[in-house]
Tab-separated table of C-alpha atoms in Angstrom:
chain	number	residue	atom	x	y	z
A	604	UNK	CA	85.366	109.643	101.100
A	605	UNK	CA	84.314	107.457	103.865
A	606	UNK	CA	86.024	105.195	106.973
A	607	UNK	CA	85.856	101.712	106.631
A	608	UNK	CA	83.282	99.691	108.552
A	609	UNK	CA	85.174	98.484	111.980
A	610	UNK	CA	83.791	94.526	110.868
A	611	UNK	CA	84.620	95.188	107.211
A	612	UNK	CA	86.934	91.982	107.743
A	613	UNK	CA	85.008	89.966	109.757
A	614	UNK	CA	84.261	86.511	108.158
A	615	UNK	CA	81.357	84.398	108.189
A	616	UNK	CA	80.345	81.855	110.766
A	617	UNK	CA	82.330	78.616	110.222
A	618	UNK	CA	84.495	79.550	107.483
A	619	UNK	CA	88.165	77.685	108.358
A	620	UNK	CA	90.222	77.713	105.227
A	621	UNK	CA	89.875	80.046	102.601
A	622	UNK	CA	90.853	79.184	98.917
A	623	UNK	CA	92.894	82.787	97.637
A	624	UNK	CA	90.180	83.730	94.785
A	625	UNK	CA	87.654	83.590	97.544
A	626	UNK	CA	89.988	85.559	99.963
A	627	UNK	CA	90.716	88.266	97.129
A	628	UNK	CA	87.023	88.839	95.806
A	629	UNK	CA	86.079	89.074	99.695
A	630	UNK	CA	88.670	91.638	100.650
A	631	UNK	CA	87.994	93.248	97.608
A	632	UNK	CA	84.136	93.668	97.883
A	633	UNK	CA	85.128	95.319	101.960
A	634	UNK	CA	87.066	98.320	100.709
A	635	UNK	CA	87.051	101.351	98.882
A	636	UNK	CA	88.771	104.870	98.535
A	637	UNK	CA	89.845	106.488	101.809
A	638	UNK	CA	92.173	109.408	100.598
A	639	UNK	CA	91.006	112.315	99.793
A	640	UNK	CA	91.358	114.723	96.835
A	641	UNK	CA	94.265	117.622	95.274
A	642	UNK	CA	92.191	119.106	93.105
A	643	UNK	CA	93.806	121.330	89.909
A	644	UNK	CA	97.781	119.526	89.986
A	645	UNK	CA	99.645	120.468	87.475
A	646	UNK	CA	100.468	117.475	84.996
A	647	UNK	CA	104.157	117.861	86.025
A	648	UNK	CA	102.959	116.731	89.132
A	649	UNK	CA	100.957	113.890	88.025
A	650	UNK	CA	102.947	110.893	87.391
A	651	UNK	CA	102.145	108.173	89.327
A	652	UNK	CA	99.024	109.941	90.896
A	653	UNK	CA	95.745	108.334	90.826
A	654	UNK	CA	92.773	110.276	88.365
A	655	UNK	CA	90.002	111.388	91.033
A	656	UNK	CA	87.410	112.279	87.539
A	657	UNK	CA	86.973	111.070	84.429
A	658	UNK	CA	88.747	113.900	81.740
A	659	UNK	CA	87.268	114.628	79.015
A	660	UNK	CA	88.868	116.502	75.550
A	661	UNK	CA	88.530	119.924	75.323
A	662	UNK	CA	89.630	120.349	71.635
A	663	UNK	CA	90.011	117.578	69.061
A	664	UNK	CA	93.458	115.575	68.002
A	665	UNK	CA	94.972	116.370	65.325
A	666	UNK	CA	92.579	119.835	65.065
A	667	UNK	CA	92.703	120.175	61.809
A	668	UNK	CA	93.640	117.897	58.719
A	669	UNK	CA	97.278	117.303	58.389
A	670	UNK	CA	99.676	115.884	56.567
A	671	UNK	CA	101.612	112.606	57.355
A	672	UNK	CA	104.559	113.052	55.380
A	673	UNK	CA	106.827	115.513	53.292
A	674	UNK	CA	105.285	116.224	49.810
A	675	UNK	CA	103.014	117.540	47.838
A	676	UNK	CA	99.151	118.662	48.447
A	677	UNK	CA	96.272	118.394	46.069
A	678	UNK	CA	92.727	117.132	45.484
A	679	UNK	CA	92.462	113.550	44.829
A	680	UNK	CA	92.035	110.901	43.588
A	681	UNK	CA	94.913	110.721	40.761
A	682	UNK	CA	94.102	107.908	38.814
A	683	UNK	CA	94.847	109.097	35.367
A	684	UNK	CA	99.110	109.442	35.226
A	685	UNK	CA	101.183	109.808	33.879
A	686	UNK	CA	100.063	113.290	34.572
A	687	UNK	CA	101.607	116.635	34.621
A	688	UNK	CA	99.862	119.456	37.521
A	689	UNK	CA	101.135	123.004	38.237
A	690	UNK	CA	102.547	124.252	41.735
A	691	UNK	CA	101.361	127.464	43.329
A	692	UNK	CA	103.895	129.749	45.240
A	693	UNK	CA	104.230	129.405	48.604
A	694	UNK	CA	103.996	126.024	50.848
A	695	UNK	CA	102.177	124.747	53.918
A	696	UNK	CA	104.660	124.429	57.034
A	697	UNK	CA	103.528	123.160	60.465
A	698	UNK	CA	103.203	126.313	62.729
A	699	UNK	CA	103.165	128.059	59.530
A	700	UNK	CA	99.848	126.866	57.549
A	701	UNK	CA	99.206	128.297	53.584
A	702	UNK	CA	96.058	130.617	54.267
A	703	UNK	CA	95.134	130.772	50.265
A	704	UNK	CA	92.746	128.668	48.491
A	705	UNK	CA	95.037	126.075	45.976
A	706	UNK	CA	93.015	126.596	42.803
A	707	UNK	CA	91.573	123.360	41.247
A	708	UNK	CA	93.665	121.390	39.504
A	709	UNK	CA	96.864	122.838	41.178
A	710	UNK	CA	99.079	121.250	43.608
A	711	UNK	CA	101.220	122.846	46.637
A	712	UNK	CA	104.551	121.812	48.518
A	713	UNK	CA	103.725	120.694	52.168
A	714	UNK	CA	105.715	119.577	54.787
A	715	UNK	CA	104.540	116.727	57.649
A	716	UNK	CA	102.307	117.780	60.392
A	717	UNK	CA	101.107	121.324	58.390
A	718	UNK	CA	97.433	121.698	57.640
A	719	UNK	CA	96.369	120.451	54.486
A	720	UNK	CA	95.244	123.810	52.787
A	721	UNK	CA	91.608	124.373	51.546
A	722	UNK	CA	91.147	123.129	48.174
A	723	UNK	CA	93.453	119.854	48.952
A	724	UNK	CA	92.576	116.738	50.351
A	725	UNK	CA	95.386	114.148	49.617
A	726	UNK	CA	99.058	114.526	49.862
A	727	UNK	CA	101.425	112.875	47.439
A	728	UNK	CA	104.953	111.360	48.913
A	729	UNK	CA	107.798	113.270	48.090
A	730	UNK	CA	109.914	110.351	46.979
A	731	UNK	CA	106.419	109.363	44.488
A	732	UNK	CA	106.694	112.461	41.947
A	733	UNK	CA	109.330	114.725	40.170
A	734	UNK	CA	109.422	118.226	39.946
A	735	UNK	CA	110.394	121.003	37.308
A	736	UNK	CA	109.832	124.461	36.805
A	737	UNK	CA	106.769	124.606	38.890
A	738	UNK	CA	105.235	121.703	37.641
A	739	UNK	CA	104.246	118.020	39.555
A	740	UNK	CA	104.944	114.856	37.399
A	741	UNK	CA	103.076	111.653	39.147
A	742	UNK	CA	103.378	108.831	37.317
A	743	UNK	CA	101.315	106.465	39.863
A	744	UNK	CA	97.907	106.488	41.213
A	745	UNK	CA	96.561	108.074	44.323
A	746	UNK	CA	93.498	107.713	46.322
A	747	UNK	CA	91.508	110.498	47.733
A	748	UNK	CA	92.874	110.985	51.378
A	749	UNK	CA	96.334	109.829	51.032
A	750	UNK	CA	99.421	110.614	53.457
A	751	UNK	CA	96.473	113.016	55.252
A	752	UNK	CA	95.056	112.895	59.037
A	753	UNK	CA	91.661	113.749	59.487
A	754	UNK	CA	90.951	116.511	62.097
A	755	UNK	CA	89.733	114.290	65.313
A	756	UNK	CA	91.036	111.193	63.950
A	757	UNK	CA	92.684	110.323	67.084
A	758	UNK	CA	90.291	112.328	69.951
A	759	UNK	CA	87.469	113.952	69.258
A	760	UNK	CA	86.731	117.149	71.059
A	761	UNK	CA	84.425	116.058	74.301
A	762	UNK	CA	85.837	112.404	73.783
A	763	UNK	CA	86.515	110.799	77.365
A	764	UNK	CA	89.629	110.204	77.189
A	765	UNK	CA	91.047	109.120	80.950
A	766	UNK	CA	88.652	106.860	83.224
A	767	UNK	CA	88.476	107.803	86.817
A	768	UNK	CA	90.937	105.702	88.938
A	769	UNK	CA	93.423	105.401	86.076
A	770	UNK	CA	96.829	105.373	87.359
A	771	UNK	CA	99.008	108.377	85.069
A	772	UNK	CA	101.723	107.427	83.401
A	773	UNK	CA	103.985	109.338	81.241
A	774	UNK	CA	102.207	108.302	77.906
A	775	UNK	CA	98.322	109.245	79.725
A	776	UNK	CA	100.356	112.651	80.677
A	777	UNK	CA	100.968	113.010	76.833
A	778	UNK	CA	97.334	112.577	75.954
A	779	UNK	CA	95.682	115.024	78.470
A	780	UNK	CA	98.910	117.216	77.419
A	781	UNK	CA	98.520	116.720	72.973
A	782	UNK	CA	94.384	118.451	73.907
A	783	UNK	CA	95.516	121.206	76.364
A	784	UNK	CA	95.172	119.662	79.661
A	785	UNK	CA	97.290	122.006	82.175
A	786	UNK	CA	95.694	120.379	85.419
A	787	UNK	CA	93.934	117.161	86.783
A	788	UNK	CA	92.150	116.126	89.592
A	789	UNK	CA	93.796	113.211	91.493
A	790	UNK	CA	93.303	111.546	94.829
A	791	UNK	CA	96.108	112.306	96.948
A	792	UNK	CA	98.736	109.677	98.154
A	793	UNK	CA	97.562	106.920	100.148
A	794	UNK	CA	100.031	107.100	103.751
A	795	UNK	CA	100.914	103.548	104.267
A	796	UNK	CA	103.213	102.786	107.727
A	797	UNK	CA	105.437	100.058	107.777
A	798	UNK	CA	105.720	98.450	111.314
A	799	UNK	CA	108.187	95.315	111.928
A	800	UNK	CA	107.771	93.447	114.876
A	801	UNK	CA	109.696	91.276	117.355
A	802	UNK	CA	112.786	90.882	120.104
A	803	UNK	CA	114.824	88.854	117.632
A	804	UNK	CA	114.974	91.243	115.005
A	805	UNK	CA	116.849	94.303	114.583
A	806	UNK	CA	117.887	97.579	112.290
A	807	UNK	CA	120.551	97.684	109.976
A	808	UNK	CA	123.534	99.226	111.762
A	809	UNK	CA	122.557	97.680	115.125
A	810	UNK	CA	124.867	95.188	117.634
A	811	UNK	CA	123.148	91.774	117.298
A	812	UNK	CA	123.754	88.553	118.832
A	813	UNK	CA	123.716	85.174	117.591
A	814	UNK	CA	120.194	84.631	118.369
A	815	UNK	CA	118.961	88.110	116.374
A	816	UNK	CA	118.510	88.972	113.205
A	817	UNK	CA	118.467	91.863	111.252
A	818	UNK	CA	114.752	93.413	109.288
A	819	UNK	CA	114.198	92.180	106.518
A	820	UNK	CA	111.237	92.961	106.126
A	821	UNK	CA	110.926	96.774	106.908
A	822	UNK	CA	113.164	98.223	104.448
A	823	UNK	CA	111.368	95.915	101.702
A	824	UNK	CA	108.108	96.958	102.128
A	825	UNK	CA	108.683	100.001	103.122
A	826	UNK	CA	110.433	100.181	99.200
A	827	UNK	CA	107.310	98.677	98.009
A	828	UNK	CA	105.176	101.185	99.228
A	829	UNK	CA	107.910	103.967	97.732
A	830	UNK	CA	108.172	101.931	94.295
A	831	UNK	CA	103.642	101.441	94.003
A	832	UNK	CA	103.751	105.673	93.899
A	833	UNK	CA	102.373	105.631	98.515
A	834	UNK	CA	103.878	108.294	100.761
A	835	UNK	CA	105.922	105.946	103.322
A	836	UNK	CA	105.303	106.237	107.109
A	837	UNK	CA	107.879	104.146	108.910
A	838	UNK	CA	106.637	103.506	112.053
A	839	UNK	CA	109.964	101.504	112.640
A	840	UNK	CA	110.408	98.383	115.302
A	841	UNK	CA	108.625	97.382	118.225
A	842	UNK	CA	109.372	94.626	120.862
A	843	UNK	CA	107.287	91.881	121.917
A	844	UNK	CA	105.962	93.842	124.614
A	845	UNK	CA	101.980	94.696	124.044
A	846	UNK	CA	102.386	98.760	125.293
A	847	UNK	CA	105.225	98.904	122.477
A	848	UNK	CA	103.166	97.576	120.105
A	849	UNK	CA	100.055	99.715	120.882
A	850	UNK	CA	101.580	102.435	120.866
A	851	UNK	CA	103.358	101.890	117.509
A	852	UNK	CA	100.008	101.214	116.127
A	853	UNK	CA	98.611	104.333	117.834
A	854	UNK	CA	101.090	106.798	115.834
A	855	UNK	CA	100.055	104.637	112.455
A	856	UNK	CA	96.262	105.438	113.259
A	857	UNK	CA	97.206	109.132	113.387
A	858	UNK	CA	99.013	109.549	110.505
A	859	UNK	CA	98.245	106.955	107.865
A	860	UNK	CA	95.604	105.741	105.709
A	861	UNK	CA	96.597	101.650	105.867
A	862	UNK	CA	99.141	100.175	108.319
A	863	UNK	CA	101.454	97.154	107.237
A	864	UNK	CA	103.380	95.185	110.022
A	865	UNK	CA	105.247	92.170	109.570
A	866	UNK	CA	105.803	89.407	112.385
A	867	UNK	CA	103.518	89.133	115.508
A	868	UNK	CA	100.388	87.959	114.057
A	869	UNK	CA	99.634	84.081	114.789
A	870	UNK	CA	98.382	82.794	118.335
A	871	UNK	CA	101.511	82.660	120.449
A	872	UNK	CA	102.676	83.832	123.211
A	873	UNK	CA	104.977	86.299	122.256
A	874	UNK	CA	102.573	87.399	119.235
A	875	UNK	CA	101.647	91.119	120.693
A	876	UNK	CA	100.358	92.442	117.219
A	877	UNK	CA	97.269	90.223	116.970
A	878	UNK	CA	97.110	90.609	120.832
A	879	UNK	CA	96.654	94.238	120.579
A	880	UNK	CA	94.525	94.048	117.765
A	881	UNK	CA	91.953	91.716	119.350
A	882	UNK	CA	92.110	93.744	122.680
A	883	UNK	CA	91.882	97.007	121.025
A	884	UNK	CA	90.588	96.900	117.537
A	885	UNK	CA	88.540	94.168	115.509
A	886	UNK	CA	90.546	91.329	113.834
A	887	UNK	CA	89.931	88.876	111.861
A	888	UNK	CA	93.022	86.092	110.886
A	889	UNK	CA	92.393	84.750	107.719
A	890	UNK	CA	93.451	81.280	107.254
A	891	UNK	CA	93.783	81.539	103.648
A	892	UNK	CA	95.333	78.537	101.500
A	893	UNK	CA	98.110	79.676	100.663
A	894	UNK	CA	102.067	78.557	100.603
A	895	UNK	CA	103.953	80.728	101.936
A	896	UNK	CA	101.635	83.148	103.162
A	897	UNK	CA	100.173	82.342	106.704
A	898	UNK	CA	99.146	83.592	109.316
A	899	UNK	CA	97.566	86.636	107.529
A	900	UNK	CA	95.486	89.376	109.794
A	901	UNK	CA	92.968	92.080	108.590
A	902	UNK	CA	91.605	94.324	111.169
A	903	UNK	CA	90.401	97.477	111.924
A	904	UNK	CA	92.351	99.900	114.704
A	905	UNK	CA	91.045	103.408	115.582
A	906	UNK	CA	89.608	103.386	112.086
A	907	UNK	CA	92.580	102.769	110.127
A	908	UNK	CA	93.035	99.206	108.511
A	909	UNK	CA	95.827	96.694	109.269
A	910	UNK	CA	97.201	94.060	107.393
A	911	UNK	CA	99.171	91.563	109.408
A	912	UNK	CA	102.016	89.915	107.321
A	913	UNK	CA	103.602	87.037	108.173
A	914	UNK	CA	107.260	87.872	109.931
A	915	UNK	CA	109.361	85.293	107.625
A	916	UNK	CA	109.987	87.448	104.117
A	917	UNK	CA	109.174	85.098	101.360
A	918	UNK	CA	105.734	85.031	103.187
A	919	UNK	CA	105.699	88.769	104.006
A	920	UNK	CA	106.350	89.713	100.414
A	921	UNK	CA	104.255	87.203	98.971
A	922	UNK	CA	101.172	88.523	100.876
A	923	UNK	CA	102.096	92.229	100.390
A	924	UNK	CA	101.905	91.168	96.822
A	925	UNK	CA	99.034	89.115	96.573
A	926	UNK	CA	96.892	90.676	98.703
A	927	UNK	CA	98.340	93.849	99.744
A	928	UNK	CA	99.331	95.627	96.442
A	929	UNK	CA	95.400	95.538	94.830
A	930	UNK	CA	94.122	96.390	98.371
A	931	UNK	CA	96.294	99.470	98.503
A	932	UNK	CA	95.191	100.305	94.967
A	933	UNK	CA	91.682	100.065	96.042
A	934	UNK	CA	92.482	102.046	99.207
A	935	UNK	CA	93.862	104.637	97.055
A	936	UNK	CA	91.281	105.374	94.770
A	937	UNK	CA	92.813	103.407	91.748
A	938	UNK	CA	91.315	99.906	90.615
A	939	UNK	CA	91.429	96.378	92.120
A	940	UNK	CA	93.748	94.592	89.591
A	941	UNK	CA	94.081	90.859	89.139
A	942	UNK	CA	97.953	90.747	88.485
A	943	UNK	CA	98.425	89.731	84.481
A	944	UNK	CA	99.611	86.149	84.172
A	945	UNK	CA	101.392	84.456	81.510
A	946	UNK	CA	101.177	80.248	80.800
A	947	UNK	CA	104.569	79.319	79.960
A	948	UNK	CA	106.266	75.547	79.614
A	949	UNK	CA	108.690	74.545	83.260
A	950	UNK	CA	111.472	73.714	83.407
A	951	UNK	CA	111.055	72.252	86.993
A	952	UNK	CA	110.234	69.392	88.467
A	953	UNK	CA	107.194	69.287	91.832
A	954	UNK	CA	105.083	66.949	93.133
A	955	UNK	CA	101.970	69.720	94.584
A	956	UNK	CA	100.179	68.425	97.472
A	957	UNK	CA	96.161	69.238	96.972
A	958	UNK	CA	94.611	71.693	99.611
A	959	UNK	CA	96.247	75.013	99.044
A	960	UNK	CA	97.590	77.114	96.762
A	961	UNK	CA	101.441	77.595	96.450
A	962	UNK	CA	103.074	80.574	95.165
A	963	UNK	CA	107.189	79.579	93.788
A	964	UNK	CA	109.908	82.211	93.048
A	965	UNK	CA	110.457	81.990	89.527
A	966	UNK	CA	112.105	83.670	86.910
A	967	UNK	CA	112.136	83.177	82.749
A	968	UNK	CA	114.834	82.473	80.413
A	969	UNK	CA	114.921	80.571	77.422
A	970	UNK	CA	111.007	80.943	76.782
A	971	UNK	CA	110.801	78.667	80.210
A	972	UNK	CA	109.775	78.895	83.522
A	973	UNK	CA	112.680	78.180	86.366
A	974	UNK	CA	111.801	77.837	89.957
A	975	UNK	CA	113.953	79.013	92.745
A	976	UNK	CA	115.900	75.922	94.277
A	977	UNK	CA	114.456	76.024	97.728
A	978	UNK	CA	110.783	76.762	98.893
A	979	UNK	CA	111.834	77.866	102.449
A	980	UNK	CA	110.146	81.315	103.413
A	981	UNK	CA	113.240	82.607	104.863
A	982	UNK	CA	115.671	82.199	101.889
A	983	UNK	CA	115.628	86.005	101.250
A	984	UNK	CA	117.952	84.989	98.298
A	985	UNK	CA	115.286	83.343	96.336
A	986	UNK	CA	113.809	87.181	96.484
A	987	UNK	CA	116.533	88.909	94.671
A	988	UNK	CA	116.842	85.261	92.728
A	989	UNK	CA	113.354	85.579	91.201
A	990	UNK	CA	111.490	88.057	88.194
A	991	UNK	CA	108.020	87.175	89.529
A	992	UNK	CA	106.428	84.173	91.209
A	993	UNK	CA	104.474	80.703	89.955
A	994	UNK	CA	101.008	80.392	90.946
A	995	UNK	CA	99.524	76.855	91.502
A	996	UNK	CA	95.901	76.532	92.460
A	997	UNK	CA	95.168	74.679	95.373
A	998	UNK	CA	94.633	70.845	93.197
A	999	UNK	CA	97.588	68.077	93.055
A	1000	UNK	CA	100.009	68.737	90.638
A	1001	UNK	CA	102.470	66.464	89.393
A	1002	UNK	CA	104.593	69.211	87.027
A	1003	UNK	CA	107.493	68.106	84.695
A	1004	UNK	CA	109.746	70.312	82.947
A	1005	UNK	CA	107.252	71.583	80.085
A	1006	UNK	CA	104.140	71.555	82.209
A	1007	UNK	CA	102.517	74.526	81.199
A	1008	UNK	CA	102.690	77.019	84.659
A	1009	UNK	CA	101.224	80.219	85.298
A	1010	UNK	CA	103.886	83.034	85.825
A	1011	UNK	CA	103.490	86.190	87.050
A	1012	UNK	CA	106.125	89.003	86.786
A	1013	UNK	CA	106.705	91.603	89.428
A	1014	UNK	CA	105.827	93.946	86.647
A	1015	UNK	CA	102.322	92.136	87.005
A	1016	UNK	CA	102.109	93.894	90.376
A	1017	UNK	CA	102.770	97.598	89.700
A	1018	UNK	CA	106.541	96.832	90.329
């Protein structure tokens, strides 16, 4: 594990605008893990966590051959029948495999998942044959192999079977768990604090006037953060006053790995986040072409990375999905992901203006795309409104209701 460079957001000489593939690949290509590592958790502890090695099988799965179903085992192929073959005593359970050798030319009862005794190869349905007094009657064929698993069908022993950076999920907990996986290595949580910003905005629970407003913004990213597997460190509300806001910041350098504020980032005069940042840290405000989305600020304070949102909460959350969500993946020790998209017809109506990309809360029903009724980044309704958002690239548009439209799902986004 390393610290990011201090200039790791710095961009080049004379770049103005900056189209959101560009601005992704570059922030992208600037980070890498900075947590550290639990080594030896226990894979009840697991979900969610991010794999620090590659895992590789110890044993094979299935270990031995198996049946797939209820029936009867014997060496195949059958392909004369009707045909009449005696049953040994006993049977092949699973946890309770037949240890004898079935003579040739002899069949046994077996039950699903129990090994396929030596001397067998193929198992014959239960519901495919008749039996009476100890004898099989099969009147259809049977390849060699049927109704049987092969030992290391599904993992062979050594296989890898996890990839570094894989995020677990319950199903990955069942495969290191179905070769005898107890423990894993996995980088441990990414801390990510949650600052909000600003005189006009205040807690839940608090007096306000008619000219305040109450966050927003901290109690939904701070439920991102929860909900993409991050410890939270709310670092709560500062004013507009620059000693407020450095110190805020100063607690976030000490105890997290990434700090996310909202509000306070553009070039006026009340904007004390970027202020701070410049004075004390090393900023860079990407103008990136995006709708909502702007002002956006990367920088670098005492050696833990910020990530300016924009204070209005269709913007804030649009960012913190865009851009935030892989970079705190990255950060973490998982993979950058390019959210999964889906081109499906509209049932909206836009003119798009060329020059920057727009991002529209949108949800699906009927096999088509709707778009939230208003584009305003403060309608916090079109949040709860929307299942994911539509992304336009930055050309002119003219879209009609069955235009195909990309849509991405919140699902898309680790959500």
């Amino acid at each position: 594990m390393s610290a990011l460079r201090n200039d790791c957001f710095a961009l080049p000489p004379g770049v103005n605008w900056t189209p959101v593939e560009e601005a992704l690949e570059r922030l992208r290509s600037r980070l890498h893990p900075v947590v550290g590592v639990d080594r030896a958790v226990p894979l009840s502890q697991v979900n969610g966590r991010i794999l620090a090695n590659d895992v590789f099988a110890p044993r094979a799965h299935p270990p031995s051959n198996n049946s797939a179903v209820d029936g009867y085992a014997l060496a195949g192929p059958v392909t004369r029948v009707p045909c009449v073959i005696p049953l040994v005593d006993g049977r092949s359970a699973a946890g309770e495999p037949y240890t004898g050798q079935v003579p040739e030319g002899h069949a046994i009862r077996i039950l699903t998942g129990a090994v396929i005794p030596a001397g067998t190869d193929t198992v014959v349905l239960e519901e495919d044959c008749e039996v009476t007094d100890q004898q099989l009657h099969l009147n259809g064929t049977l390849k060699a192999g049927a109704n049987a698993r092969k030992a290391g069908e599904d993992i062979k022993a050594q296989d890898r079977i996890l990839t570094a950076a894989t995020r677990l999920t319950p199903t990955q907990i069942s495969v290191l768990a179905s070769v005898g996986i107890e423990s894993v290595d996995v980088y441990q949580r990414l801390r990510v604090g949650v600052l909000s910003t600003g005189d006009e905005v205040k807690p839940v629970g608090a007096k306000v006037t008619d000219w305040q407003i109450y966050d927003a913004n901290r109690p939904m990213l701070s439920a991102l953060v929860t909900q993409l597997g991050y410890e939270l460190v709310d670092l709560g509300h500062a004013l507009d006053r620059a000693e407020d806001v450095k110190e805020a910041l100063e607690r976030g350098a000490e105890q997290c790995d990434l700090i996310l504020t909202s509000g306070g980032v553009s070039a006026g005069d009340e904007d004390h986040v970027s202020k701070t940042l410049k004075a004390h840290g090393d900023i860079s405000n990407w103008r990136i072409a995006i709708k909502p989305g702007r002002p956006l600020a990367l920088a670098m304070f005492q050696g833990t990375p910020v990530v300016g949102l924009p204070g209005n909460p269709v913007a804030a959350w649009v960012c913190a999905l865009r851009f935030g969500a892989p970079a705190m993946a990255l950060l973490a020790g998982g993979e950058w992901f390019e959210p999964q998209g889906y081109v499906m017809p509209a049932s909206f109506s836009k003119n798009k203006k060329p020059g920057r990309s727009e991002m529209l809360r949108a949800r699906v029903r009927d096999g088509k795309v709707e778009a939230f009724g208003s584009e305003g980044s403060g309608r916090v309704t079109g949040l709860a409104w929307s299942e994911g958002m539509v992304e336009l690239d930055e050309s002119a548009q003219q879209i009609e209701p069955g235009t195909p439209v990309r849509f991405i799902p919140y699902s898309s986004f680790g959500l």
